[in-house]
Coordinates of C-alpha atoms in Angstrom, one line a residue:
M563 CA 6.5 -25.2 -24.2
T564 CA 6.7 -21.7 -25.5
A565 CA 4.4 -20.6 -23.2
V566 CA 6.2 -21.7 -20.1
I567 CA 9.7 -20.4 -21.3
G568 CA 7.9 -17.0 -22.0
W569 CA 6.1 -17.3 -18.5
S570 CA 9.4 -18.5 -16.9
L571 CA 11.5 -15.6 -18.5
F572 CA 8.8 -12.7 -17.4
Y573 CA 9.1 -14.3 -13.7
V574 CA 13.1 -14.5 -13.8
L575 CA 13.0 -10.9 -15.3
F576 CA 10.5 -9.6 -12.8
L577 CA 12.5 -11.2 -9.8
L578 CA 16.0 -9.8 -11.3
Y579 CA 13.9 -6.3 -11.2
A580 CA 12.7 -6.5 -7.7
A581 CA 16.1 -7.7 -6.3
S582 CA 17.6 -4.6 -7.9
K583 CA 15.0 -2.5 -6.3
N584 CA 16.1 -3.7 -3.0
G585 CA 13.0 -3.1 -1.1
E586 CA 11.9 0.2 -2.9
F587 CA 8.7 0.8 -4.6
L588 CA 8.4 -1.7 -7.9
F589 CA 5.9 -0.4 -10.7
I590 CA 3.3 -3.2 -9.7
D591 CA 3.1 -1.5 -6.2
F592 CA 0.9 1.2 -7.8
V593 CA -1.9 -1.6 -8.4
N594 CA -1.2 -2.7 -4.9
L595 CA -1.8 0.8 -3.5
V596 CA -5.1 1.5 -5.2
I597 CA -6.0 -2.0 -3.8
H598 CA -4.8 -1.1 -0.3
E599 CA -6.6 2.2 -0.1
G600 CA -9.8 0.8 -1.4
G601 CA -9.6 -1.4 1.7
H602 CA -9.5 1.3 4.3
P603 CA -13.2 2.6 3.6
L604 CA -14.4 -1.0 2.6
F605 CA -13.4 -2.4 6.0
G606 CA -14.1 1.0 7.9
Y607 CA -18.1 0.1 8.2
L608 CA -16.7 -2.7 10.5
G609 CA -14.8 -0.3 13.1
E610 CA -11.4 1.7 13.4
V611 CA -9.2 -1.4 13.8
P612 CA -11.0 -3.2 10.8
A613 CA -10.4 0.1 9.0
V614 CA -6.8 0.0 9.8
W615 CA -6.1 -3.6 9.0
G616 CA -8.3 -3.4 5.9
G617 CA -5.8 -2.1 3.3
T618 CA -3.5 -4.8 3.9
I619 CA -6.5 -7.2 4.2
L620 CA -7.9 -6.2 1.0
Q621 CA -4.4 -6.0 -0.6
W622 CA -3.6 -9.3 0.1
L623 CA -7.0 -10.8 -0.5
V624 CA -7.6 -9.9 -4.1
P625 CA -4.6 -11.7 -5.8
F626 CA -5.5 -14.5 -3.5
A627 CA -9.0 -14.7 -4.3
L628 CA -8.0 -14.8 -7.9
A629 CA -5.5 -17.4 -7.5
S630 CA -8.4 -19.6 -5.6
Y631 CA -10.7 -19.0 -8.3
F632 CA -7.8 -20.1 -11.1
F633 CA -7.0 -22.9 -8.9
F634 CA -10.6 -24.5 -8.9
H635 CA -10.8 -23.7 -12.5
R636 CA -7.6 -25.5 -13.3
Q637 CA -6.0 -22.4 -15.1
T638 CA -2.7 -23.4 -14.1
T639 CA -0.6 -20.2 -15.7
A640 CA -3.4 -17.6 -14.3
F641 CA -3.2 -19.4 -11.0
V642 CA 0.7 -19.1 -10.9
F643 CA 0.5 -15.6 -11.9
A644 CA -1.9 -14.5 -9.3
L645 CA -0.3 -16.4 -6.7
F646 CA 3.0 -15.0 -7.6
F647 CA 1.8 -11.3 -7.1
F648 CA 0.2 -12.3 -4.0
F649 CA 3.4 -13.1 -2.8
E650 CA 5.0 -10.0 -4.3
N651 CA 2.5 -8.2 -2.3
L652 CA 4.3 -9.2 0.9
L653 CA 7.5 -7.3 -0.3
Y654 CA 5.3 -4.3 -0.6
T655 CA 4.0 -5.1 2.6
A656 CA 7.6 -5.6 4.4
T657 CA 8.6 -2.3 3.3
Y658 CA 5.7 -0.6 4.9
M659 CA 6.3 -2.9 8.2
A660 CA 9.6 -1.7 8.5
D661 CA 8.8 2.0 8.5
A662 CA 6.5 1.7 11.1
R663 CA 8.8 3.4 13.6
A664 CA 11.0 5.7 11.2
Q665 CA 7.5 6.9 9.2
A666 CA 9.8 8.0 6.3
L667 CA 7.8 6.6 3.6
P668 CA 5.7 9.0 2.2
L669 CA 2.0 8.0 2.6
V670 CA -1.3 8.2 0.9
A671 CA -4.2 8.7 2.3
I672 CA -7.9 9.0 1.5
G673 CA -9.2 12.2 2.1
G674 CA -5.7 14.0 3.0
G675 CA -4.6 13.0 6.4
E676 CA -0.9 14.2 5.6
G677 CA 0.9 15.0 8.5
D678 CA -0.9 12.9 10.9
E679 CA 1.1 10.6 12.6
N680 CA -1.7 8.3 13.4
M681 CA -2.3 7.5 9.7
H682 CA 0.8 5.2 9.4
D683 CA -1.0 1.4 9.3
W684 CA 1.8 -0.6 10.6
Y685 CA 2.7 2.0 13.3
N686 CA -0.9 1.6 14.6
I687 CA -1.0 -2.2 14.3
F688 CA 2.4 -3.0 15.6
S689 CA 1.8 -0.4 18.7
R690 CA -1.5 -2.1 19.5
L691 CA -0.1 -5.6 19.3
G692 CA 3.0 -4.3 21.4
V693 CA 5.6 -5.1 18.8
L694 CA 6.5 -1.9 17.2
D695 CA 10.2 -2.5 18.0
R696 CA 10.4 -5.3 16.3
D697 CA 9.1 -3.6 13.1
T698 CA 12.3 -4.5 11.0
Q699 CA 12.2 -8.0 12.3
I700 CA 8.9 -9.0 11.3
A701 CA 9.4 -7.1 7.8
H702 CA 12.4 -9.4 7.2
Y703 CA 10.4 -12.6 7.8
V704 CA 7.4 -11.4 5.3
R705 CA 9.9 -10.2 3.1
T706 CA 11.3 -13.5 3.3
L707 CA 8.2 -15.3 2.9
G708 CA 7.3 -13.2 -0.3
W709 CA 10.6 -14.0 -2.0
I710 CA 10.2 -17.7 -1.3
G711 CA 6.7 -17.8 -2.4
M712 CA 7.5 -16.1 -5.7
I713 CA 10.3 -18.7 -6.5
G714 CA 8.3 -21.5 -5.4
C715 CA 5.4 -20.1 -8.0
V716 CA 8.0 -20.1 -10.6
A717 CA 9.3 -23.7 -9.7
F718 CA 5.6 -24.9 -9.4
L719 CA 5.0 -23.8 -13.1
V720 CA 7.8 -25.8 -14.6
W721 CA 7.1 -28.7 -12.2
R722 CA 3.6 -28.3 -13.4
Y723 CA 4.6 -28.3 -17.3
R724 CA 7.0 -31.2 -16.7
Q725 CA 4.1 -33.2 -15.3
D726 CA 1.7 -32.2 -17.9
R727 CA 4.3 -33.3 -20.6
A728 CA 5.3 -36.6 -18.8
T729 CA 1.4 -37.4 -18.7
A730 CA 0.7 -36.4 -22.5
D731 CA 4.0 -38.5 -23.4
A732 CA 2.6 -41.8 -21.5

């Protein structure tokens, strides 16, 4: 019981913190940024297009892979933690997506690249897909999915606790 209350409190406080930032960079995004930037050279071996997508792919893949591992090992608390931060990554990604046309965010690039208009991942991705004019609309949907997912993780944790408690009581 104490663990569920503690974790639920942590998630609620994090959700309030994220809501107060209204799409700005969150402290956890420093971790997301490192993983994102590592994805570019990792997927770069497969070509230019995978290199551009690679940052976001790895950024989403790492917490999702961790969540999958914990799910199959029946470690509910760790599963929810990893899945929660998978969905939090969508907030970070949505902020980057929404900046595709404006390109106002300060960007980080491995090996320099500052000032290169072609280094904005989502400008390149949306341009190639022909949806650049919908960057903010797409970002809105991605951000909404992130929020729904994070709230769903907390609800799942509480539901799972109640299920486990009912089973133990029976």
